[in-house]
mmCIF file of C-alpha atoms in Angstrom:
data_model
loop_
_atom_site.group_PDB
_atom_site.id
_atom_site.type_symbol
_atom_site.label_atom_id
_atom_site.label_comp_id
_atom_site.label_asym_id
_atom_site.label_seq_id
_atom_site.Cartn_x
_atom_site.Cartn_y
_atom_site.Cartn_z
ATOM 1 C CA LYS A 1 73.044 152.890 123.127
ATOM 2 C CA GLU A 2 71.595 150.046 125.147
ATOM 3 C CA LYS A 3 68.388 150.939 126.931
ATOM 4 C CA TYR A 4 69.826 149.366 130.078
ATOM 5 C CA ARG A 5 72.555 152.014 130.186
ATOM 6 C CA THR A 6 70.175 154.974 130.243
ATOM 7 C CA GLY A 7 69.323 157.022 133.289
ATOM 8 C CA LYS A 8 65.630 156.827 132.403
ATOM 9 C CA PHE A 9 65.648 153.031 132.507
ATOM 10 C CA LEU A 10 67.694 152.849 135.698
ATOM 11 C CA LEU A 11 65.474 155.397 137.450
ATOM 12 C CA SER A 12 62.430 153.365 136.393
ATOM 13 C CA LEU A 13 63.921 150.431 138.313
ATOM 14 C CA VAL A 14 64.287 152.644 141.391
ATOM 15 C CA ASP A 15 60.660 153.726 140.970
ATOM 16 C CA GLU A 16 59.560 150.096 140.676
ATOM 17 C CA MET A 17 61.536 149.201 143.779
ATOM 18 C CA GLU A 18 59.864 152.015 145.742
ATOM 19 C CA VAL A 19 56.307 151.745 144.433
ATOM 20 C CA GLU A 20 55.847 148.035 143.799
ATOM 21 C CA TYR A 21 57.956 146.623 146.622
ATOM 22 C CA ARG A 22 58.075 149.545 149.074
ATOM 23 C CA VAL A 23 61.839 149.367 149.335
ATOM 24 C CA ALA A 24 63.432 152.742 149.979
ATOM 25 C CA PRO A 25 66.621 153.319 148.035
ATOM 26 C CA ASN A 26 69.830 153.873 149.943
ATOM 27 C CA SER A 27 73.197 155.285 148.947
ATOM 28 C CA TYR A 28 74.251 151.957 147.404
ATOM 29 C CA VAL A 29 71.245 151.952 145.079
ATOM 30 C CA LEU A 30 71.847 155.561 144.084
ATOM 31 C CA SER A 31 75.537 154.854 143.462
ATOM 32 C CA GLY A 32 74.563 151.858 141.325
ATOM 33 C CA VAL A 33 72.323 154.029 139.173
ATOM 34 C CA LEU A 34 75.135 156.532 138.663
ATOM 35 C CA LEU A 35 77.581 153.772 137.783
ATOM 36 C CA GLY A 36 75.146 152.499 135.178
ATOM 37 C CA VAL A 37 75.077 155.633 133.037
ATOM 38 C CA ASP A 38 77.607 156.492 130.382
ATOM 39 C CA ASN A 39 78.084 160.255 130.493
ATOM 40 C CA ALA A 40 78.649 163.172 132.807
ATOM 41 C CA SER A 41 75.576 165.151 131.769
ATOM 42 C CA GLU A 42 73.296 162.253 132.557
ATOM 43 C CA SER A 43 75.085 161.721 135.884
ATOM 44 C CA MET A 44 74.484 165.368 136.776
ATOM 45 C CA ASN A 45 70.797 165.087 135.857
ATOM 46 C CA ILE A 46 70.411 161.959 137.954
ATOM 47 C CA LEU A 47 72.208 163.552 140.895
ATOM 48 C CA ASP A 48 69.823 166.523 140.657
ATOM 49 C CA ASP A 49 66.894 164.113 140.536
ATOM 50 C CA PHE A 50 68.163 162.260 143.624
ATOM 51 C CA GLU A 51 68.437 165.519 145.537
ATOM 52 C CA ARG A 52 64.871 166.484 144.559
ATOM 53 C CA ARG A 53 63.469 163.070 145.417
ATOM 54 C CA TYR A 54 65.358 162.241 148.576
ATOM 55 C CA GLY A 55 66.361 165.638 149.910
ATOM 56 C CA GLY A 56 69.752 167.136 150.432
ATOM 57 C CA TYR A 57 72.539 165.786 152.525
ATOM 58 C CA ASP A 58 71.067 166.821 155.882
ATOM 59 C CA ASP A 59 67.753 165.002 155.467
ATOM 60 C CA ASP A 60 67.969 161.208 155.519
ATOM 61 C CA VAL A 61 71.569 161.115 154.298
ATOM 62 C CA VAL A 62 70.666 159.057 151.241
ATOM 63 C CA VAL A 63 72.791 161.245 148.987
ATOM 64 C CA THR A 64 76.102 160.646 150.769
ATOM 65 C CA VAL A 65 79.643 161.742 150.001
ATOM 66 C CA GLU A 66 80.123 158.374 148.305
ATOM 67 C CA VAL A 67 77.193 159.044 145.960
ATOM 68 C CA TYR A 68 78.680 162.409 145.028
ATOM 69 C CA ASN A 69 82.063 160.738 144.510
ATOM 70 C CA VAL A 70 80.532 158.254 142.069
ATOM 71 C CA ALA A 71 78.976 161.142 140.124
ATOM 72 C CA ILE A 72 82.340 162.935 140.049
ATOM 73 C CA SER A 73 84.137 159.787 138.905
ATOM 74 C CA ARG A 74 81.664 159.540 136.005
ATOM 75 C CA CYS A 75 82.593 163.110 135.071
ATOM 76 C CA SER A 76 86.279 162.183 134.928
ATOM 77 C CA ARG A 77 85.556 159.794 132.056
ATOM 78 C CA GLU A 78 83.930 162.537 129.998
ATOM 79 C CA ARG A 79 86.576 164.430 128.029
ATOM 80 C CA ARG A 80 84.517 165.823 125.176
ATOM 81 C CA ASP A 81 81.608 167.053 127.300
ATOM 82 C CA HIS A 82 83.589 169.186 129.770
ATOM 83 C CA GLY A 83 83.403 166.552 132.503
ATOM 84 C CA TRP A 84 86.011 168.433 134.497
ATOM 85 C CA GLN A 85 83.680 171.444 134.750
ATOM 86 C CA LYS A 86 80.847 169.227 135.936
ATOM 87 C CA ALA A 87 83.153 167.659 138.532
ATOM 88 C CA LEU A 88 84.083 171.129 139.810
ATOM 89 C CA SER A 89 80.394 172.029 139.899
ATOM 90 C CA ILE A 90 79.615 169.019 142.101
ATOM 91 C CA LEU A 91 82.547 169.893 144.383
ATOM 92 C CA GLY A 92 81.210 173.436 144.720
ATOM 93 C CA ARG A 93 77.756 172.099 145.570
ATOM 94 C CA MET A 94 79.235 169.839 148.249
ATOM 95 C CA ARG A 95 81.160 172.722 149.775
ATOM 96 C CA ARG A 96 78.025 174.879 149.937
ATOM 97 C CA GLU A 97 75.408 172.333 150.944
ATOM 98 C CA GLY A 98 77.226 169.247 152.227
ATOM 99 C CA PRO A 99 78.349 166.634 152.610
ATOM 100 C CA GLU A 100 81.928 167.629 153.360
ATOM 101 C CA PRO A 101 84.207 166.490 150.493
ATOM 102 C CA ASP A 102 86.689 163.804 151.480
ATOM 103 C CA GLU A 103 90.065 162.844 150.074
ATOM 104 C CA ALA A 104 88.483 160.632 147.412
ATOM 105 C CA THR A 105 86.320 163.587 146.315
ATOM 106 C CA TYR A 106 89.354 165.755 145.711
ATOM 107 C CA SER A 107 91.201 162.910 144.022
ATOM 108 C CA PHE A 108 88.299 162.303 141.605
ATOM 109 C CA VAL A 109 87.919 166.025 140.848
ATOM 110 C CA MET A 110 91.655 166.430 140.247
ATOM 111 C CA GLY A 111 91.546 163.350 138.000
ATOM 112 C CA ALA A 112 88.642 164.828 136.018
ATOM 113 C CA CYS A 113 90.505 168.121 135.610
ATOM 114 C CA ALA A 114 93.734 166.416 134.601
ATOM 115 C CA SER A 115 92.059 164.075 132.102
ATOM 116 C CA GLY A 116 90.201 167.071 130.665
ATOM 117 C CA GLY A 117 93.493 168.834 129.961
ATOM 118 C CA GLN A 118 93.131 171.162 132.952
ATOM 119 C CA SER A 119 96.222 170.194 134.939
ATOM 120 C CA ASN A 120 96.620 173.729 136.255
ATOM 121 C CA VAL A 121 93.169 173.546 137.848
ATOM 122 C CA ALA A 122 94.034 170.136 139.323
ATOM 123 C CA PHE A 123 97.259 171.477 140.822
ATOM 124 C CA SER A 124 95.365 174.474 142.227
ATOM 125 C CA LEU A 125 93.032 172.055 143.990
ATOM 126 C CA LEU A 126 96.028 170.219 145.419
ATOM 127 C CA ASP A 127 97.363 173.531 146.767
ATOM 128 C CA GLU A 128 93.978 174.200 148.335
ATOM 129 C CA VAL A 129 93.943 170.773 149.995
ATOM 130 C CA ARG A 130 97.491 171.267 151.250
ATOM 131 C CA ARG A 131 96.415 174.504 152.912
ATOM 132 C CA SER A 132 93.373 173.032 154.569
ATOM 133 C CA CYS A 133 94.295 169.354 155.163
ATOM 134 C CA ARG A 134 90.781 168.777 156.474
ATOM 135 C CA PHE A 135 88.673 165.812 155.464
ATOM 136 C CA ARG A 136 85.565 164.017 156.703
ATOM 137 C CA ASP A 137 86.713 161.129 158.852
ATOM 138 C CA GLY A 138 83.362 159.318 158.945
ATOM 139 C CA ASP A 139 84.108 157.394 162.128
ATOM 140 C CA GLY A 140 80.751 158.362 163.616
ATOM 141 C CA ASP A 141 82.090 160.012 166.744
ATOM 142 C CA GLY A 142 80.586 163.417 165.967
ATOM 143 C CA ASP A 143 83.729 165.204 164.807
ATOM 144 C CA ASP A 144 83.105 164.627 161.110
ATOM 145 C CA VAL A 145 85.849 166.978 160.012
ATOM 146 C CA ARG A 146 89.329 166.734 161.412
ATOM 147 C CA PRO A 147 92.858 167.560 160.300
ATOM 148 C CA ARG A 148 94.464 164.695 158.439
ATOM 149 C CA ALA A 149 97.671 163.993 156.624
ATOM 150 C CA ILE A 150 97.584 163.905 152.853
ATOM 151 C CA THR A 151 98.025 160.407 151.421
ATOM 152 C CA ALA A 152 99.372 159.104 148.135
ATOM 153 C CA GLY A 153 95.832 158.665 146.797
ATOM 154 C CA LEU A 154 95.528 162.402 146.432
ATOM 155 C CA TYR A 155 98.591 162.595 144.190
ATOM 156 C CA LEU A 156 97.784 159.692 141.858
ATOM 157 C CA PRO A 157 95.592 161.595 139.358
ATOM 158 C CA LEU A 158 98.210 164.311 139.053
ATOM 159 C CA LEU A 159 101.065 161.858 138.616
ATOM 160 C CA ARG A 160 99.018 159.997 135.992
ATOM 161 C CA ALA A 161 98.305 163.250 134.127
ATOM 162 C CA CYS A 162 101.979 164.208 134.153
ATOM 163 C CA ALA A 163 102.968 160.754 132.887
ATOM 164 C CA ASP A 164 100.340 160.904 130.120
ATOM 165 C CA SER A 165 101.538 164.303 128.953
ATOM 166 C CA CYS A 166 105.166 163.109 128.936
ATOM 167 C CA TRP A 167 104.228 160.060 126.826
ATOM 168 C CA ALA A 168 102.245 162.263 124.439
ATOM 169 C CA TRP A 169 105.239 164.572 124.061
ATOM 170 C CA ALA A 170 107.625 161.633 123.529
ATOM 171 C CA ARG A 171 105.417 160.168 120.770
ATOM 172 C CA LYS A 172 105.583 163.368 118.700
#
């Protein structure tokens, strides 16, 4: 494994940025660190570290919904290490502590569940979203959560999972 793809190395760059150059990391920097690592476990550890270092969602809003979404998307690539469970764990954390999950959050979690062979869990999440139809709108007008129609982006991971399972069945 390249040393440049390790969480330890990437976090050392964040430390250097803060200590040597007095540049405070923002959500883009944190997302970049998460994108640089190769596995779900390391993503979870880094996310935990970010929360310890920079506070939770309500503090300076450094750990934004987009940062959580990047961590969840990393989990969706992890089939052997129960990435789908880690994605559900992050979703649960967001529901309890903030920020409010958005449509992309649910899409990434459903994708992680589907790619981990947990299509039933993914479809259960879709049912939950159908019932609530509430997402963060992020337009800055103070009503961060509002009813919203479901878009095609929410269905893509489920359609992909169904297509993959059909192709697997056809190849047998």
